[in-house]
Tab-separated table of C-alpha atoms and ligand atoms in Angstrom:
chain	number	residue	atom	x	y	z
A	31	UNK	CA	40.374	-51.931	-40.912
A	32	UNK	CA	42.246	-52.226	-37.622
A	33	UNK	CA	44.578	-49.503	-36.457
A	34	UNK	CA	47.269	-50.133	-33.936
A	35	UNK	CA	47.427	-46.456	-33.056
A	36	UNK	CA	46.014	-45.825	-29.603
A	37	UNK	CA	45.684	-42.134	-30.348
A	38	UNK	CA	43.202	-42.219	-33.212
A	39	UNK	CA	41.021	-39.222	-33.866
A	40	UNK	CA	37.395	-39.706	-34.840
A	41	UNK	CA	37.142	-38.993	-38.582
A	42	UNK	CA	34.114	-36.728	-38.107
A	43	UNK	CA	35.999	-34.606	-35.578
A	44	UNK	CA	39.064	-34.390	-37.774
A	45	UNK	CA	36.985	-33.480	-40.829
A	46	UNK	CA	35.024	-30.806	-38.955
A	47	UNK	CA	38.249	-29.104	-37.887
A	48	UNK	CA	39.707	-29.316	-41.365
A	49	UNK	CA	36.540	-27.969	-43.013
A	50	UNK	CA	36.236	-25.072	-40.550
A	51	UNK	CA	39.805	-24.129	-41.245
A	52	UNK	CA	39.385	-24.492	-45.010
A	53	UNK	CA	36.238	-22.349	-45.064
A	54	UNK	CA	38.180	-19.491	-43.500
A	55	UNK	CA	41.696	-19.946	-44.861
A	56	UNK	CA	41.739	-22.457	-47.719
A	57	UNK	CA	42.603	-21.529	-51.298
A	58	UNK	CA	39.558	-21.179	-53.504
A	59	UNK	CA	40.776	-19.120	-56.446
A	60	UNK	CA	43.422	-21.310	-58.044
A	61	UNK	CA	42.896	-21.531	-61.826
A	62	UNK	CA	42.145	-25.269	-61.708
A	63	UNK	CA	39.470	-24.655	-59.064
A	64	UNK	CA	37.419	-22.765	-61.653
A	65	UNK	CA	35.306	-24.577	-64.296
A	66	UNK	CA	36.223	-27.834	-62.587
A	67	UNK	CA	36.332	-30.942	-64.742
A	68	UNK	CA	38.432	-34.094	-64.751
A	69	UNK	CA	40.686	-32.810	-67.531
A	70	UNK	CA	41.642	-29.607	-65.737
A	71	UNK	CA	42.134	-31.380	-62.407
A	72	UNK	CA	44.285	-34.011	-64.104
A	73	UNK	CA	46.546	-31.456	-65.858
A	74	UNK	CA	46.976	-29.466	-62.626
A	75	UNK	CA	47.704	-32.555	-60.554
A	76	UNK	CA	50.368	-33.753	-62.984
A	77	UNK	CA	51.985	-30.307	-63.045
A	78	UNK	CA	51.868	-30.047	-59.271
A	79	UNK	CA	53.860	-33.247	-58.810
A	80	UNK	CA	57.303	-32.084	-57.633
A	81	UNK	CA	56.401	-28.446	-58.413
A	82	UNK	CA	55.004	-25.632	-56.292
A	83	UNK	CA	51.659	-23.943	-56.927
A	84	UNK	CA	53.107	-20.535	-57.800
A	85	UNK	CA	55.389	-22.045	-60.417
A	86	UNK	CA	52.598	-24.134	-61.877
A	87	UNK	CA	49.984	-21.374	-62.329
A	88	UNK	CA	51.434	-19.691	-65.484
A	89	UNK	CA	52.265	-23.077	-67.035
A	90	UNK	CA	48.736	-24.305	-66.339
A	91	UNK	CA	47.139	-21.200	-67.862
A	92	UNK	CA	49.233	-21.430	-71.051
A	93	UNK	CA	48.620	-25.151	-71.339
A	94	UNK	CA	44.857	-24.862	-70.958
A	95	UNK	CA	44.719	-21.988	-73.396
A	96	UNK	CA	46.487	-24.052	-76.036
A	97	UNK	CA	44.848	-27.395	-75.162
A	98	UNK	CA	41.447	-26.569	-73.610
A	99	UNK	CA	40.282	-30.178	-73.552
A	100	UNK	CA	41.507	-33.742	-73.835
A	101	UNK	CA	40.796	-33.881	-77.592
A	102	UNK	CA	42.973	-30.843	-78.285
A	103	UNK	CA	45.784	-32.394	-76.267
A	104	UNK	CA	45.449	-35.791	-77.924
A	105	UNK	CA	45.672	-34.240	-81.405
A	106	UNK	CA	48.638	-32.013	-80.575
A	107	UNK	CA	52.151	-32.660	-81.791
A	108	UNK	CA	54.293	-33.902	-78.884
A	109	UNK	CA	56.762	-31.119	-79.621
A	110	UNK	CA	54.112	-28.483	-78.870
A	111	UNK	CA	53.388	-30.208	-75.564
A	112	UNK	CA	57.061	-30.450	-74.655
A	113	UNK	CA	57.628	-26.838	-75.588
A	114	UNK	CA	54.893	-25.725	-73.171
A	115	UNK	CA	56.497	-27.924	-70.540
A	116	UNK	CA	59.976	-26.481	-71.001
A	117	UNK	CA	61.262	-25.360	-67.592
A	118	UNK	CA	58.872	-27.475	-65.521
A	119	UNK	CA	61.241	-30.466	-65.552
A	120	UNK	CA	60.428	-34.151	-65.214
A	121	UNK	CA	59.486	-34.356	-68.889
A	122	UNK	CA	58.159	-37.891	-68.628
A	123	UNK	CA	55.107	-36.205	-67.109
A	124	UNK	CA	54.440	-34.318	-70.348
A	125	UNK	CA	54.950	-37.373	-72.547
A	126	UNK	CA	52.628	-39.418	-70.332
A	127	UNK	CA	50.042	-36.642	-70.363
A	128	UNK	CA	50.036	-36.665	-74.161
A	129	UNK	CA	49.915	-40.460	-74.413
A	130	UNK	CA	47.202	-40.657	-71.780
A	131	UNK	CA	45.054	-38.096	-73.633
A	132	UNK	CA	45.333	-40.203	-76.794
A	133	UNK	CA	44.255	-43.332	-74.920
A	134	UNK	CA	41.299	-41.544	-73.291
A	135	UNK	CA	40.136	-40.300	-76.698
A	136	UNK	CA	40.691	-43.624	-78.457
A	137	UNK	CA	39.359	-45.995	-75.775
A	138	UNK	CA	37.003	-43.944	-73.635
A	139	UNK	CA	35.452	-41.537	-76.160
A	140	UNK	CA	37.279	-38.648	-74.494
A	141	UNK	CA	35.655	-39.222	-71.098
A	142	UNK	CA	37.822	-39.847	-68.050
A	143	UNK	CA	37.125	-43.254	-66.500
A	144	UNK	CA	35.266	-42.948	-63.194
A	145	UNK	CA	36.765	-46.076	-61.624
A	146	UNK	CA	39.905	-45.686	-59.559
A	147	UNK	CA	41.589	-48.842	-60.882
A	148	UNK	CA	40.977	-47.922	-64.520
A	149	UNK	CA	42.366	-44.444	-63.984
A	150	UNK	CA	45.463	-45.848	-62.286
A	151	UNK	CA	46.095	-48.095	-65.265
A	152	UNK	CA	46.623	-45.057	-67.515
A	153	UNK	CA	50.131	-43.646	-68.169
A	154	UNK	CA	51.417	-41.259	-65.520
A	155	UNK	CA	48.379	-41.561	-63.224
A	156	UNK	CA	49.233	-42.955	-59.807
A	157	UNK	CA	46.862	-43.638	-56.958
A	158	UNK	CA	47.102	-40.139	-55.497
A	159	UNK	CA	46.496	-38.387	-58.822
A	160	UNK	CA	43.562	-40.712	-59.580
A	161	UNK	CA	42.182	-40.040	-56.097
A	162	UNK	CA	42.411	-36.282	-56.638
A	163	UNK	CA	40.665	-36.459	-60.033
A	164	UNK	CA	37.779	-38.509	-58.677
A	165	UNK	CA	37.441	-36.619	-55.398
A	166	UNK	CA	37.604	-33.136	-56.911
A	167	UNK	CA	35.841	-33.631	-60.270
A	168	UNK	CA	33.476	-36.516	-59.420
A	169	UNK	CA	32.774	-36.181	-55.702
A	170	UNK	CA	34.053	-39.649	-54.878
A	171	UNK	CA	35.544	-40.501	-51.493
A	172	UNK	CA	38.973	-41.345	-52.898
A	173	UNK	CA	41.839	-40.036	-50.747
A	174	UNK	CA	45.063	-38.536	-51.978
A	175	UNK	CA	48.581	-38.833	-50.635
A	176	UNK	CA	50.702	-36.183	-52.270
A	177	UNK	CA	53.807	-34.731	-50.576
A	178	UNK	CA	51.794	-32.214	-48.558
A	179	UNK	CA	49.285	-34.727	-47.243
A	180	UNK	CA	52.063	-37.181	-46.453
A	181	UNK	CA	53.769	-34.552	-44.309
A	182	UNK	CA	50.601	-33.709	-42.374
A	183	UNK	CA	49.706	-37.338	-41.693
A	184	UNK	CA	53.277	-38.282	-40.831
A	185	UNK	CA	53.434	-35.552	-38.185
A	186	UNK	CA	49.903	-36.061	-36.987
A	187	UNK	CA	50.637	-39.673	-36.132
A	188	UNK	CA	54.412	-39.376	-35.671
A	189	UNK	CA	54.928	-42.044	-38.295
A	190	UNK	CA	58.434	-43.440	-38.155
A	191	UNK	CA	60.488	-44.067	-41.305
A	192	UNK	CA	60.945	-42.361	-44.637
A	193	UNK	CA	57.524	-41.662	-46.285
A	194	UNK	CA	58.885	-42.900	-49.642
A	195	UNK	CA	59.344	-46.349	-48.171
A	196	UNK	CA	56.684	-48.850	-49.214
A	197	UNK	CA	55.665	-49.889	-45.723
A	198	UNK	CA	55.457	-46.320	-44.482
A	199	UNK	CA	53.354	-45.404	-47.525
A	200	UNK	CA	50.930	-48.201	-46.773
A	201	UNK	CA	50.497	-46.930	-43.256
A	202	UNK	CA	49.936	-43.385	-44.537
A	203	UNK	CA	47.361	-44.614	-47.053
A	204	UNK	CA	45.447	-46.267	-44.237
A	205	UNK	CA	45.303	-42.943	-42.390
A	206	UNK	CA	44.304	-41.117	-45.571
A	207	UNK	CA	41.440	-43.568	-46.124
A	208	UNK	CA	40.374	-43.393	-42.500
A	209	UNK	CA	39.924	-39.608	-42.511
A	210	UNK	CA	38.401	-39.271	-45.996
A	211	UNK	CA	34.812	-37.948	-45.832
A	212	UNK	CA	31.932	-39.049	-48.046
A	213	UNK	CA	30.784	-35.486	-48.703
A	214	UNK	CA	32.558	-32.285	-49.692
A	215	UNK	CA	35.301	-34.476	-51.099
A	216	UNK	CA	36.714	-31.707	-53.326
A	217	UNK	CA	36.955	-29.229	-50.447
A	218	UNK	CA	38.484	-31.812	-48.142
A	219	UNK	CA	41.092	-32.781	-50.747
A	220	UNK	CA	42.007	-29.158	-51.366
A	221	UNK	CA	42.014	-28.468	-47.619
A	222	UNK	CA	44.511	-31.219	-46.913
A	223	UNK	CA	46.790	-30.017	-49.699
A	224	UNK	CA	46.513	-26.421	-48.402
A	225	UNK	CA	47.154	-27.463	-44.834
A	226	UNK	CA	50.403	-29.091	-45.899
A	227	UNK	CA	51.401	-26.282	-48.238
A	228	UNK	CA	50.593	-23.298	-46.021
A	229	UNK	CA	50.590	-24.456	-42.357
A	230	UNK	CA	52.327	-27.786	-41.968
A	231	UNK	CA	55.224	-26.691	-44.154
A	232	UNK	CA	58.473	-28.581	-44.504
A	233	UNK	CA	60.482	-26.060	-42.479
A	234	UNK	CA	58.946	-23.850	-39.778
A	235	UNK	CA	55.393	-25.246	-39.675
A	236	UNK	CA	52.927	-22.782	-38.207
A	237	UNK	CA	51.576	-25.125	-35.541
A	238	UNK	CA	49.960	-22.287	-33.584
A	239	UNK	CA	47.467	-21.843	-36.421
A	240	UNK	CA	46.982	-25.506	-37.189
A	241	UNK	CA	43.416	-26.787	-36.809
A	242	UNK	CA	44.533	-30.271	-35.761
A	243	UNK	CA	47.314	-29.230	-33.404
A	244	UNK	CA	45.516	-30.658	-30.382
A	245	UNK	CA	45.723	-34.134	-31.932
A	246	UNK	CA	49.170	-33.864	-33.478
A	247	UNK	CA	51.499	-36.395	-31.906
A	248	UNK	CA	54.642	-34.746	-33.280
A	249	UNK	CA	53.574	-31.371	-31.863
A	250	UNK	CA	52.326	-32.699	-28.555
A	251	UNK	CA	55.616	-34.530	-27.981
A	252	UNK	CA	57.709	-31.599	-29.194
A	253	UNK	CA	59.151	-33.582	-32.093
A	254	UNK	CA	57.835	-31.712	-35.118
A	255	UNK	CA	61.268	-31.216	-36.636
A	256	UNK	CA	61.900	-34.967	-36.513
A	257	UNK	CA	59.048	-35.719	-38.954
A	258	UNK	CA	58.873	-36.728	-41.705
A	259	UNK	CA	62.096	-38.652	-41.451
A	260	UNK	CA	64.521	-38.215	-44.325
A	261	UNK	CA	65.467	-40.658	-46.974
A	262	UNK	CA	68.506	-42.705	-46.004
A	263	UNK	CA	71.440	-40.837	-47.543
A	264	UNK	CA	72.889	-42.126	-50.765
A	265	UNK	CA	75.524	-40.245	-52.710
A	266	UNK	CA	74.371	-39.439	-56.230
A	267	UNK	CA	76.666	-40.846	-58.901
A	268	UNK	CA	78.447	-38.418	-61.190
A	269	UNK	CA	78.468	-38.563	-64.964
A	270	UNK	CA	79.836	-36.200	-67.576
A	271	UNK	CA	79.410	-35.472	-71.270
A	272	UNK	CA	80.341	-32.988	-73.976
A	273	UNK	CA	77.510	-31.081	-75.633
A	274	UNK	CA	78.527	-30.098	-79.149
A	275	UNK	CA	77.019	-26.771	-80.145
A	276	UNK	CA	77.501	-26.665	-83.906
A	277	UNK	CA	76.606	-23.501	-85.805
A	278	UNK	CA	76.372	-23.272	-89.576
A	279	UNK	CA	76.991	-20.269	-91.823
A	280	UNK	CA	73.469	-18.966	-91.227
A	281	UNK	CA	74.193	-19.125	-87.465
A	282	UNK	CA	71.645	-21.879	-87.016
A	283	UNK	CA	72.452	-24.629	-84.540
A	284	UNK	CA	72.264	-28.362	-85.026
A	285	UNK	CA	69.789	-30.054	-82.694
A	286	UNK	CA	68.691	-33.650	-82.674
A	287	UNK	CA	65.686	-35.212	-81.029
A	288	UNK	CA	66.471	-37.606	-78.235
A	289	UNK	CA	64.856	-41.024	-78.077
A	290	UNK	CA	61.422	-41.027	-76.373
A	291	UNK	CA	62.647	-42.649	-73.155
A	292	UNK	CA	65.605	-41.858	-70.911
A	293	UNK	CA	66.801	-38.451	-69.784
A	294	UNK	CA	65.366	-35.530	-71.755
A	295	UNK	CA	63.322	-38.117	-73.670
A	296	UNK	CA	61.728	-36.638	-76.806
A	297	UNK	CA	63.356	-33.246	-76.223
A	298	UNK	CA	65.790	-31.598	-78.634
A	299	UNK	CA	69.426	-31.445	-77.722
A	300	UNK	CA	72.900	-30.804	-79.114
A	301	UNK	CA	74.826	-33.860	-80.257
A	302	UNK	CA	76.342	-35.357	-77.124
A	303	UNK	CA	79.450	-37.483	-76.696
A	304	UNK	CA	81.667	-38.844	-74.015
A	305	UNK	CA	84.265	-36.495	-72.522
A	306	UNK	CA	87.159	-38.716	-73.594
A	307	UNK	CA	86.175	-38.392	-77.266
A	308	UNK	CA	87.703	-35.960	-79.743
A	309	UNK	CA	84.590	-34.246	-81.137
A	310	UNK	CA	85.750	-33.268	-84.642
A	311	UNK	CA	86.638	-36.833	-85.644
A	312	UNK	CA	83.566	-38.194	-83.855
A	313	UNK	CA	81.209	-35.861	-85.752
A	314	UNK	CA	82.831	-36.779	-89.041
A	315	UNK	CA	82.502	-40.447	-88.310
A	316	UNK	CA	78.947	-40.536	-86.961
A	317	UNK	CA	77.324	-37.511	-88.574
A	318	UNK	CA	79.365	-37.145	-91.754
A	319	UNK	CA	80.038	-33.455	-91.124
A	320	UNK	CA	83.275	-31.489	-91.105
A	321	UNK	CA	83.595	-29.143	-88.143
A	322	UNK	CA	86.160	-27.234	-86.190
A	323	UNK	CA	86.267	-26.264	-82.532
A	324	UNK	CA	85.714	-22.558	-81.871
A	325	UNK	CA	85.746	-22.485	-78.095
A	326	UNK	CA	85.276	-24.682	-75.054
A	327	UNK	CA	82.668	-22.996	-72.849
A	328	UNK	CA	82.754	-23.230	-69.062
A	329	UNK	CA	81.516	-26.545	-67.688
A	330	UNK	CA	78.502	-26.674	-65.380
A	331	UNK	CA	76.589	-29.242	-63.404
A	332	UNK	CA	72.976	-30.299	-63.895
A	333	UNK	CA	71.497	-32.574	-61.262
A	334	UNK	CA	68.821	-35.130	-62.036
A	335	UNK	CA	66.950	-36.999	-59.328
A	336	UNK	CA	69.318	-39.954	-59.641
A	337	UNK	CA	72.670	-38.563	-60.805
A	338	UNK	CA	74.759	-35.421	-61.364
A	339	UNK	CA	75.666	-34.619	-64.954
A	340	UNK	CA	78.749	-32.464	-65.515
A	341	UNK	CA	78.272	-30.782	-68.869
A	342	UNK	CA	81.198	-29.606	-70.988
A	343	UNK	CA	79.814	-27.444	-73.831
A	344	UNK	CA	81.965	-27.108	-76.940
A	345	UNK	CA	81.197	-24.383	-79.445
A	346	UNK	CA	81.903	-25.636	-82.973
A	347	UNK	CA	81.661	-24.369	-86.528
A	348	UNK	CA	80.129	-26.463	-89.287
A	349	UNK	CA	82.323	-26.372	-92.378
A	350	UNK	CA	80.752	-28.832	-94.776
A	351	UNK	CA	78.926	-32.120	-95.121
A	352	UNK	CA	80.918	-35.043	-96.419
A	353	UNK	CA	78.391	-37.770	-96.560
A	354	UNK	CA	75.274	-38.109	-94.447
A	355	UNK	CA	75.989	-40.761	-91.848
A	356	UNK	CA	73.877	-42.968	-89.662
A	357	UNK	CA	73.240	-40.523	-86.816
A	358	UNK	CA	71.770	-37.936	-89.216
A	359	UNK	CA	69.615	-40.536	-90.910
A	360	UNK	CA	68.183	-42.295	-87.863
A	361	UNK	CA	67.597	-39.363	-85.510
A	362	UNK	CA	65.423	-36.387	-86.418
A	363	UNK	CA	67.683	-33.330	-86.697
A	364	UNK	CA	67.060	-29.647	-87.375
A	365	UNK	CA	69.079	-26.509	-87.813
A	366	UNK	CA	67.596	-24.463	-85.010
A	367	UNK	CA	67.133	-20.777	-85.609
A	368	UNK	CA	67.877	-18.916	-82.369
A	369	UNK	CA	66.345	-15.691	-83.694
A	370	UNK	CA	63.097	-17.318	-84.881
A	371	UNK	CA	62.957	-20.536	-82.880
A	372	UNK	CA	61.035	-23.570	-84.104
A	373	UNK	CA	58.421	-25.097	-81.805
A	374	UNK	CA	60.415	-27.808	-80.081
A	375	UNK	CA	60.771	-28.926	-76.467
A	376	UNK	CA	64.116	-28.116	-74.893
A	377	UNK	CA	65.564	-29.246	-71.590
A	378	UNK	CA	66.480	-26.402	-69.209
A	379	UNK	CA	70.306	-26.620	-69.696
A	380	UNK	CA	69.894	-26.651	-73.493
A	381	UNK	CA	67.629	-23.625	-73.332
A	382	UNK	CA	70.177	-21.860	-71.148
A	383	UNK	CA	73.015	-22.535	-73.602
A	384	UNK	CA	70.906	-21.421	-76.578
A	385	UNK	CA	70.073	-18.214	-74.735
A	386	UNK	CA	73.779	-17.644	-74.048
A	387	UNK	CA	74.569	-18.114	-77.757
A	388	UNK	CA	71.733	-15.796	-78.837
A	389	UNK	CA	72.836	-13.048	-76.450
A	390	UNK	CA	76.457	-13.358	-77.568
A	391	UNK	CA	75.475	-13.260	-81.237
A	392	UNK	CA	73.593	-10.021	-80.604
A	393	UNK	CA	76.526	-8.355	-78.806
A	394	UNK	CA	78.425	-5.901	-80.988
A	395	UNK	CA	81.941	-7.147	-81.666
B	84	LIG	FE1	51.745	-30.006	-38.762
B	84	LIG	FE2	52.152	-28.549	-36.568
B	84	LIG	FE3	49.690	-29.140	-37.375
B	84	LIG	FE4	51.204	-31.004	-36.377
B	84	LIG	S1	50.463	-29.212	-35.333
B	84	LIG	S2	49.954	-31.175	-38.200
B	84	LIG	S3	53.197	-30.413	-37.132
B	84	LIG	S4	51.195	-27.877	-38.449
């Protein structure tokens, strides 16, 4: 492989500095660093995508307690998996984790494939996650390129452009491959993640304590704050909806399961309609239920990675069923008991609204 960079560092020198630093300062007591196997590394890596270590730890511990191995996860009901994921966000990760566990049990006798390309072909496993699994659990020299490593390499070589861009990523992968050692692959992988997470942080990197400072082009040219370069700005589109919170006489709340793909895929949610729609007539037409509006709750905004959703919650009372209509027949629905909740996955805004209703129901009138 040819590198155009005239300021390349010898891999052995880079590795030695990184290992020395890791031996003194690296993290060695994270829960997924104990009893290491491909399953535990995989679960932790998926949880750590877009989420910080401290947030992930309690989720990881609960998840592993309930699903200690890939067979337990494969056999689980998706609702149990989504429930354990509630609050972590990016729920496609949980659905892929479940689907992937089923494939590994059905096609690979429960053993994680040891070839990079095969791992990458599984749902939810990208090149960086596959690299981490093989480097940490199998000792293979497969580099990673998560957000932390991207930041370190971008600054180290003052790589121009937004790291999410395809071309920039290719350049970063070449650096990641170049520095990857053949031995101590697990320690090196952890060290690079730690370096990004604890020293080469997004804001205020601690360059004075950085083991590769002497080679860092961004530091040496006093341009650290200019790297990595940000994504070209694009205004997020805005959408809105009404969430219809319907309570019955027993004070249970109507929830329906969303289709497996799309936002909040597979999670349970209140019936949702467009803001221009009159909800009482709409519910009668599509759900076959008579309702009345009790109160319009304050609107709030929930932001997804690709749009803002302005949510207008409407508190409604269920009066009677006329005739069960299509929406009730085709989508799984339940009357959710806020006092003794069923095991179902809920998106964060739904959980927040349910909590609000529970607290209000408990308040003395
Ligand atoms: Fe990051 Fe600073 Fe180290 Fe460069 S010197 S890699 S900017 S911490």
